[in-house]
CSV table of C-alpha atoms and ligand atoms in Angstrom, one decimal:
chain,number,residue,atom,x,y,z
F,1,MET,CA,-19.1,9.5,0.7
F,2,ARG,CA,-16.1,11.7,0.1
F,3,LEU,CA,-12.4,11.4,1.2
F,4,LYS,CA,-12.0,15.1,2.8
F,5,SER,CA,-9.1,15.5,0.2
F,6,ARG,CA,-9.1,15.4,-3.6
F,7,HIS,CA,-6.1,13.1,-3.7
F,8,LEU,CA,-4.5,10.3,-2.3
F,9,LEU,CA,-0.5,11.6,-1.6
F,10,GLY,CA,-0.3,9.4,1.5
F,11,LEU,CA,-1.8,8.3,4.7
F,12,GLU,CA,0.0,11.2,7.0
F,13,GLY,CA,-2.8,13.5,7.8
F,14,VAL,CA,-5.5,11.2,6.5
F,15,SER,CA,-8.2,10.7,9.3
F,16,ARG,CA,-9.2,7.9,11.1
F,17,GLN,CA,-12.8,8.7,10.1
F,18,ASP,CA,-11.6,8.6,5.8
F,19,ILE,CA,-9.8,5.4,6.8
F,20,GLU,CA,-12.9,3.9,8.1
F,21,LEU,CA,-14.9,5.1,4.7
F,22,ILE,CA,-12.4,3.2,2.8
F,23,PHE,CA,-13.4,0.3,4.3
F,24,ASN,CA,-16.5,0.3,4.4
F,25,THR,CA,-16.8,0.9,1.0
F,26,ALA,CA,-14.2,-1.7,0.4
F,27,VAL,CA,-16.8,-4.1,2.0
F,28,THR,CA,-19.3,-3.7,-0.7
F,29,PHE,CA,-17.1,-4.2,-3.5
F,30,LYS,CA,-15.5,-6.9,-2.0
F,31,GLU,CA,-19.2,-8.9,-1.8
F,32,ILE,CA,-19.5,-7.2,-5.8
F,33,LEU,CA,-15.9,-9.0,-6.8
F,34,SER,CA,-17.1,-12.4,-5.3
F,35,ARG,CA,-20.3,-12.5,-7.8
F,36,ASP,CA,-20.1,-14.0,-10.9
F,37,ILE,CA,-19.7,-11.3,-12.8
F,38,PRO,CA,-17.6,-8.9,-11.0
F,39,LYS,CA,-18.2,-5.4,-12.9
F,40,VAL,CA,-20.2,-2.7,-11.8
F,41,PRO,CA,-21.2,0.4,-14.4
F,42,THR,CA,-20.2,2.6,-11.5
F,43,LEU,CA,-17.4,4.4,-13.3
F,44,ARG,CA,-18.4,4.6,-16.7
F,45,GLY,CA,-17.5,7.4,-18.5
F,46,LEU,CA,-14.3,8.1,-16.3
F,47,THR,CA,-10.8,7.7,-17.9
F,48,ILE,CA,-7.9,6.6,-15.6
F,49,ALA,CA,-4.4,7.3,-16.7
F,50,ASN,CA,-2.0,4.5,-15.0
F,51,LEU,CA,1.4,5.8,-15.2
F,52,PHE,CA,4.5,3.5,-14.0
F,53,TYR,CA,7.3,5.1,-13.8
F,54,GLU,CA,8.9,2.1,-12.3
F,55,PRO,CA,8.2,-1.9,-12.2
F,56,SER,CA,5.3,-3.3,-10.6
F,57,THR,CA,3.7,-6.2,-10.5
F,58,ARG,CA,0.5,-6.2,-7.6
F,59,THR,CA,-0.2,-2.6,-7.6
F,60,ARG,CA,-0.6,-1.7,-11.2
F,61,PHE,CA,-2.7,-5.0,-11.9
F,62,SER,CA,-4.6,-4.2,-8.7
F,63,PHE,CA,-5.6,-0.4,-10.0
F,64,GLU,CA,-6.1,-1.7,-13.6
F,65,LEU,CA,-8.6,-4.7,-12.1
F,66,ALA,CA,-9.9,-2.4,-9.8
F,67,GLU,CA,-10.6,0.1,-12.6
F,68,LYS,CA,-12.2,-2.2,-14.9
F,69,ARG,CA,-14.4,-4.1,-12.6
F,70,LEU,CA,-15.6,-0.3,-12.2
F,71,SER,CA,-16.3,-0.4,-15.9
F,72,ALA,CA,-14.2,3.0,-15.8
F,73,ASP,CA,-11.8,3.6,-19.5
F,74,THR,CA,-8.3,3.3,-19.0
F,75,VAL,CA,-4.8,3.7,-20.7
F,76,SER,CA,-1.5,2.2,-18.9
F,77,PHE,CA,1.8,3.4,-19.7
F,78,SER,CA,5.6,2.5,-18.4
F,79,THR,CA,8.1,4.5,-19.0
F,80,ASN,CA,10.4,2.1,-21.6
F,81,SER,CA,7.3,2.6,-24.1
F,82,SER,CA,6.5,6.2,-23.3
F,83,SER,CA,8.2,9.2,-25.0
F,84,VAL,CA,9.3,10.3,-21.9
F,85,GLN,CA,12.5,8.2,-23.4
F,86,LYS,CA,12.7,11.3,-25.4
F,87,GLY,CA,13.4,13.5,-22.7
F,88,GLU,CA,9.5,14.8,-21.6
F,89,THR,CA,9.3,16.1,-18.3
F,90,LEU,CA,7.0,14.4,-15.8
F,91,LYS,CA,4.8,17.5,-16.0
F,92,ASP,CA,4.7,18.2,-19.9
F,93,THR,CA,3.6,14.5,-19.9
F,94,VAL,CA,0.6,14.8,-18.0
F,95,GLN,CA,-0.4,18.0,-19.0
F,96,ASN,CA,-0.4,16.2,-22.3
F,97,ILE,CA,-2.4,13.2,-21.1
F,98,GLU,CA,-5.1,15.9,-19.2
F,99,ALA,CA,-5.7,17.6,-22.5
F,100,MET,CA,-7.1,14.0,-23.8
F,101,LYS,CA,-9.9,14.6,-20.9
F,102,VAL,CA,-8.3,12.4,-18.3
F,103,ASP,CA,-10.2,12.9,-15.2
F,104,MET,CA,-7.5,10.6,-12.8
F,105,VAL,CA,-3.9,9.5,-12.5
F,106,VAL,CA,-2.5,6.7,-11.1
F,107,ILE,CA,1.6,7.4,-10.4
F,108,ARG,CA,4.4,5.3,-9.3
F,109,HIS,CA,7.4,7.3,-9.4
F,110,GLN,CA,11.0,6.6,-8.3
F,111,ALA,CA,11.0,10.6,-7.2
F,112,ALA,CA,9.6,11.1,-3.8
F,113,GLY,CA,6.9,13.7,-3.7
F,114,ALA,CA,6.4,13.3,-7.3
F,115,PRO,CA,2.4,12.8,-7.0
F,116,HIS,CA,2.6,15.6,-4.9
F,117,PHE,CA,4.1,18.0,-7.5
F,118,LEU,CA,1.2,16.5,-9.8
F,119,ALA,CA,-1.7,17.2,-8.0
F,120,ARG,CA,0.0,21.2,-7.4
F,121,CYS,CA,0.5,21.4,-11.4
F,122,CYS,CA,-2.2,19.8,-12.8
F,123,ASN,CA,-6.2,19.8,-12.5
F,124,THR,CA,-7.0,15.9,-12.3
F,125,LYS,CA,-7.2,14.0,-9.2
F,126,VAL,CA,-4.1,11.6,-8.2
F,127,ILE,CA,-3.5,8.7,-6.8
F,128,ASN,CA,-0.3,7.8,-5.1
F,129,ALA,CA,0.8,4.4,-6.2
F,130,GLY,CA,4.2,4.9,-4.2
F,131,ASP,CA,6.5,7.6,-4.5
F,132,GLY,CA,10.6,6.7,-4.3
F,133,ALA,CA,11.2,6.1,-0.2
F,134,HIS,CA,7.9,7.8,0.6
F,135,GLU,CA,4.4,6.7,0.6
F,136,HIS,CA,2.8,4.0,-0.4
F,137,PRO,CA,-1.1,4.8,0.6
F,138,THR,CA,-3.1,2.0,-1.1
F,139,GLN,CA,-0.3,-0.6,-0.3
F,140,ALA,CA,-1.0,0.3,3.5
F,141,LEU,CA,-5.1,0.8,3.3
F,142,LEU,CA,-5.0,-3.0,1.9
F,143,ASP,CA,-3.0,-3.9,4.9
F,144,LEU,CA,-5.1,-2.0,7.7
F,145,PHE,CA,-7.9,-3.7,5.8
F,146,THR,CA,-6.9,-7.0,6.2
F,147,VAL,CA,-5.9,-7.3,9.5
F,148,TRP,CA,-9.5,-5.1,10.1
F,149,GLU,CA,-11.4,-8.1,8.6
F,150,LYS,CA,-9.4,-10.5,10.7
F,151,TYR,CA,-9.6,-9.0,14.3
F,152,LYS,CA,-12.9,-7.1,14.1
F,153,LYS,CA,-10.3,-4.2,15.3
F,154,ILE,CA,-7.2,-2.5,15.0
F,155,ASP,CA,-7.1,-0.1,18.3
F,156,GLY,CA,-4.6,-1.9,20.5
F,157,LEU,CA,-3.2,-4.6,17.9
F,158,ARG,CA,0.9,-4.8,18.8
F,159,VAL,CA,2.4,-4.4,15.0
F,160,VAL,CA,5.8,-5.1,14.3
F,161,ILE,CA,7.6,-3.7,11.3
F,162,VAL,CA,10.9,-6.1,10.0
F,163,GLY,CA,13.7,-4.8,7.8
F,164,ASP,CA,14.5,-2.5,5.4
F,165,ILE,CA,12.2,0.5,7.3
F,166,LYS,CA,14.7,3.7,5.7
F,167,TYR,CA,14.3,2.9,1.6
F,168,SER,CA,10.6,1.6,2.7
F,169,ARG,CA,7.3,3.8,1.8
F,170,VAL,CA,5.2,0.8,2.7
F,171,ALA,CA,6.6,1.2,6.2
F,172,ARG,CA,6.2,5.2,6.6
F,173,SER,CA,2.7,4.9,5.5
F,174,ASP,CA,2.0,1.6,7.7
F,175,ILE,CA,3.1,3.0,10.6
F,176,TRP,CA,1.0,6.7,9.6
F,177,GLY,CA,-2.1,4.6,8.9
F,178,PHE,CA,-2.0,1.6,11.3
F,179,LYS,CA,-0.7,4.9,14.4
F,180,THR,CA,-4.2,6.7,13.2
F,181,MET,CA,-6.2,3.4,13.7
F,182,GLY,CA,-5.1,3.0,17.5
F,183,ALA,CA,-2.4,-0.1,17.2
F,184,GLU,CA,0.9,0.1,19.3
F,185,VAL,CA,3.8,0.4,16.2
F,186,ALA,CA,6.9,-0.6,16.6
F,187,ILE,CA,10.2,-1.2,13.6
F,188,CYS,CA,13.3,-3.3,13.4
F,189,GLY,CA,15.9,-3.5,11.6
F,190,PRO,CA,19.4,-3.2,11.3
F,191,THR,CA,20.6,0.1,12.8
F,192,THR,CA,22.0,1.3,8.7
F,193,LEU,CA,18.4,1.0,7.7
F,194,LEU,CA,16.9,3.0,10.1
F,195,PRO,CA,15.8,6.0,9.3
F,196,TYR,CA,17.2,9.0,11.0
F,197,GLU,CA,15.0,10.5,13.9
F,198,VAL,CA,12.2,7.8,13.4
F,199,GLU,CA,11.1,7.6,17.0
F,200,ARG,CA,9.4,11.0,16.0
F,201,MET,CA,7.1,9.4,14.3
F,202,GLY,CA,6.0,7.7,17.7
F,203,VAL,CA,7.0,3.9,16.9
F,204,GLU,CA,9.4,2.0,19.3
F,205,VAL,CA,13.1,1.0,17.8
F,206,TYR,CA,14.7,-2.4,17.9
F,207,THR,CA,17.9,-3.6,16.4
F,208,ARG,CA,17.2,-7.3,17.8
F,209,LEU,CA,14.8,-9.5,16.0
F,210,GLU,CA,13.8,-11.8,19.1
F,211,THR,CA,13.4,-9.0,21.4
F,212,ALA,CA,11.0,-6.9,19.0
F,213,LEU,CA,8.7,-10.0,18.1
F,214,GLU,CA,7.4,-10.1,21.6
F,215,GLY,CA,4.1,-9.8,22.1
F,216,ARG,CA,3.0,-8.7,19.2
F,217,ASP,CA,0.3,-9.4,16.9
F,218,ILE,CA,1.1,-8.5,13.6
F,219,VAL,CA,4.5,-8.8,11.9
F,220,ILE,CA,4.9,-6.9,8.8
F,221,VAL,CA,8.3,-8.1,6.3
F,222,LEU,CA,9.8,-5.8,4.4
F,223,ARG,CA,12.1,-6.3,1.4
F,224,ILE,CA,15.5,-5.2,1.0
F,225,GLN,CA,15.2,-1.9,-1.3
F,226,ALA,CA,18.6,-2.5,-3.2
F,227,GLU,CA,17.4,-0.5,-5.9
F,228,ARG,CA,17.7,2.7,-3.5
F,229,GLN,CA,20.5,1.7,-1.5
F,230,GLN,CA,23.9,3.2,-1.3
F,231,ALA,CA,26.9,0.8,-1.2
F,232,GLY,CA,27.7,-0.5,2.1
F,233,LEU,CA,24.6,-0.3,4.3
F,234,LEU,CA,24.7,-4.2,4.9
F,235,PRO,CA,28.2,-6.5,5.1
F,236,THR,CA,26.4,-9.3,3.7
F,237,ILE,CA,23.2,-10.8,2.8
F,238,ARG,CA,24.2,-13.9,4.6
F,239,GLU,CA,24.6,-11.5,8.1
F,240,TYR,CA,21.3,-10.5,7.1
F,241,VAL,CA,19.4,-13.4,7.0
F,242,ASN,CA,21.2,-14.8,9.9
F,243,ARG,CA,19.9,-11.8,11.7
F,244,PHE,CA,16.5,-11.0,10.4
F,245,CYS,CA,14.8,-13.4,8.7
F,246,LEU,CA,11.8,-14.5,9.8
F,247,THR,CA,11.8,-18.3,10.2
F,248,PRO,CA,9.7,-20.7,12.3
F,249,ARG,CA,11.9,-20.7,15.5
F,250,HIS,CA,10.7,-17.1,15.5
F,251,LEU,CA,7.0,-17.6,16.0
F,252,ALA,CA,7.0,-18.8,19.3
F,253,ALA,CA,7.5,-15.2,20.6
F,254,LEU,CA,4.5,-13.8,19.2
F,255,LYS,CA,0.9,-13.4,20.6
F,256,GLU,CA,-1.6,-16.3,19.9
F,257,ASN,CA,-3.3,-15.7,16.8
F,258,PHE,CA,-0.6,-13.8,15.0
F,259,THR,CA,-0.6,-12.8,11.6
F,260,ILE,CA,2.3,-12.6,9.2
F,261,MET,CA,2.3,-10.0,6.0
F,262,HIS,CA,4.5,-8.8,3.2
F,263,PRO,CA,3.6,-6.3,0.5
F,264,GLY,CA,5.5,-8.4,-2.0
F,265,PRO,CA,7.3,-9.0,-3.7
F,266,ILE,CA,9.1,-11.0,-1.6
F,267,ASN,CA,12.8,-12.2,-1.8
F,268,ARG,CA,12.6,-16.1,-0.2
F,269,GLY,CA,15.3,-17.4,2.3
F,270,VAL,CA,16.3,-13.2,2.7
F,271,GLU,CA,13.5,-11.5,4.7
F,272,ILE,CA,11.3,-14.7,5.4
F,273,SER,CA,11.2,-18.2,5.2
F,274,PRO,CA,9.4,-19.8,2.2
F,275,GLU,CA,7.5,-22.0,6.0
F,276,VAL,CA,6.3,-19.0,7.1
F,277,ALA,CA,5.7,-17.2,4.0
F,278,ASP,CA,3.5,-20.0,2.7
F,279,GLY,CA,2.3,-21.1,6.3
F,280,PRO,CA,-1.1,-20.8,8.0
F,281,TYR,CA,-0.7,-17.3,9.9
F,282,SER,CA,0.6,-16.1,6.7
F,283,VAL,CA,-2.0,-13.5,4.7
F,284,ILE,CA,0.2,-12.4,2.1
F,285,LEU,CA,-2.3,-13.6,-0.3
F,286,SER,CA,-4.9,-12.4,1.1
F,287,GLN,CA,-3.6,-8.7,1.3
F,288,VAL,CA,-3.5,-9.1,-2.9
F,289,THR,CA,-6.8,-10.2,-3.1
F,290,ASN,CA,-8.0,-7.0,-0.8
F,291,GLY,CA,-6.0,-4.8,-2.7
F,292,VAL,CA,-8.5,-4.9,-5.6
F,293,ALA,CA,-11.4,-4.0,-3.7
F,294,ILE,CA,-9.7,-1.3,-1.9
F,295,ARG,CA,-8.1,0.7,-4.8
F,296,MET,CA,-11.9,0.1,-6.2
F,297,ALA,CA,-12.5,2.0,-3.0
F,298,VAL,CA,-10.3,4.4,-3.3
F,299,LEU,CA,-10.9,5.2,-7.0
F,300,TYR,CA,-14.7,5.3,-6.1
F,301,LEU,CA,-14.7,7.6,-3.4
F,302,LEU,CA,-12.3,10.2,-5.2
F,303,SER,CA,-14.9,10.1,-8.1
F,304,GLY,CA,-17.4,11.4,-5.7
F,305,GLY,CA,-20.3,8.7,-6.7
F,306,ARG,CA,-22.6,6.4,-5.0
F,307,LEU,CA,-22.4,3.4,-4.3
F,308,PRO,CA,-24.1,0.8,-7.0
F,309,ASN,CA,-26.2,-0.7,-4.5
F,310,SER,CA,-27.5,2.7,-3.2
F,311,ARG,CA,-27.7,3.6,-6.6
F,312,ARG,CA,-29.8,0.7,-7.0
F,313,LYS,CA,-32.5,1.8,-4.4
F,314,ALA,CA,-32.5,5.3,-5.2
F,315,LYS,CA,-33.9,4.5,-8.6
F,316,ALA,CA,-36.3,1.9,-7.4
F,317,SER,CA,-37.6,3.9,-4.5
X,401,LIG,N1,3.6,-4.2,-2.9
X,401,LIG,C1,3.6,-3.7,-4.2
X,401,LIG,O1,4.2,-2.5,-3.9
X,401,LIG,O2,4.2,-4.8,-5.0
X,401,LIG,P1,4.4,-3.9,-6.6
X,401,LIG,O3,5.9,-3.0,-6.3
X,401,LIG,O4,4.7,-5.0,-7.7
X,401,LIG,O5,3.5,-3.2,-7.0
């Protein structure tokens, strides 16, 4: 019941076996979350620090809830209320937190590779909650889990990721994750928002939305990462909306029983129309719900513990 790595830094290189272990563990925690008292003592005595150097709503709340549901002790900080404002480095901040006997660090940082740096220079276990435009592994795991719950498989599904691929850490983690689990993955966006030599990741590349959608089971729509872009990559937002905003008129091209996903936050009317975001094929809020169970599973597996049910069984026997 352990993952191969002592950290979760990205989905690149994570095995199918480990992803399935996370899914099966998340099923147990999802059942626990549906109980009247959705809390277990699994991580009692463990201390987790949530370091958010970039804004977040879903990921931060989801990790904090997951930690509380598992009875861990938690401390959280954001940069505007910490000594980072006084010039402290990332390494110094984490080594000071570590000196207070923290067992695990969840970090979101604007610099790609920041969690990997911490994993090298500190002793705590590290979970990447999004590093620059690099990876966002728990978002991809909850995306994969949401698809796996609905279709009972991922193998053979045809997935297209639409929008700002170049600056999206979700796109990168989703590509690794869906490919490891046997899906066929395509990407679609304006040429200026497609990464250089992205075909080497084993994806088909489209610049016309209507063509990219043909025969797809899953559409993952991404936000324009305005905070990471240099100026001039898009002529105007209006032109982007005309060519890439997913609207009801696009849906006929998709396979029966298709699924619309978005990691959030949504820019309604920019990358996705409200009718599609709130429509019957959208699983956007289910993704958020599943995020708590997935993060509980990751925290639990990295802690090396046993499932609450098996603990009870072990005591009874
Ligand atoms: N999906 C996601 O990472 O959302 P937040 O930026 O709100 O955490």
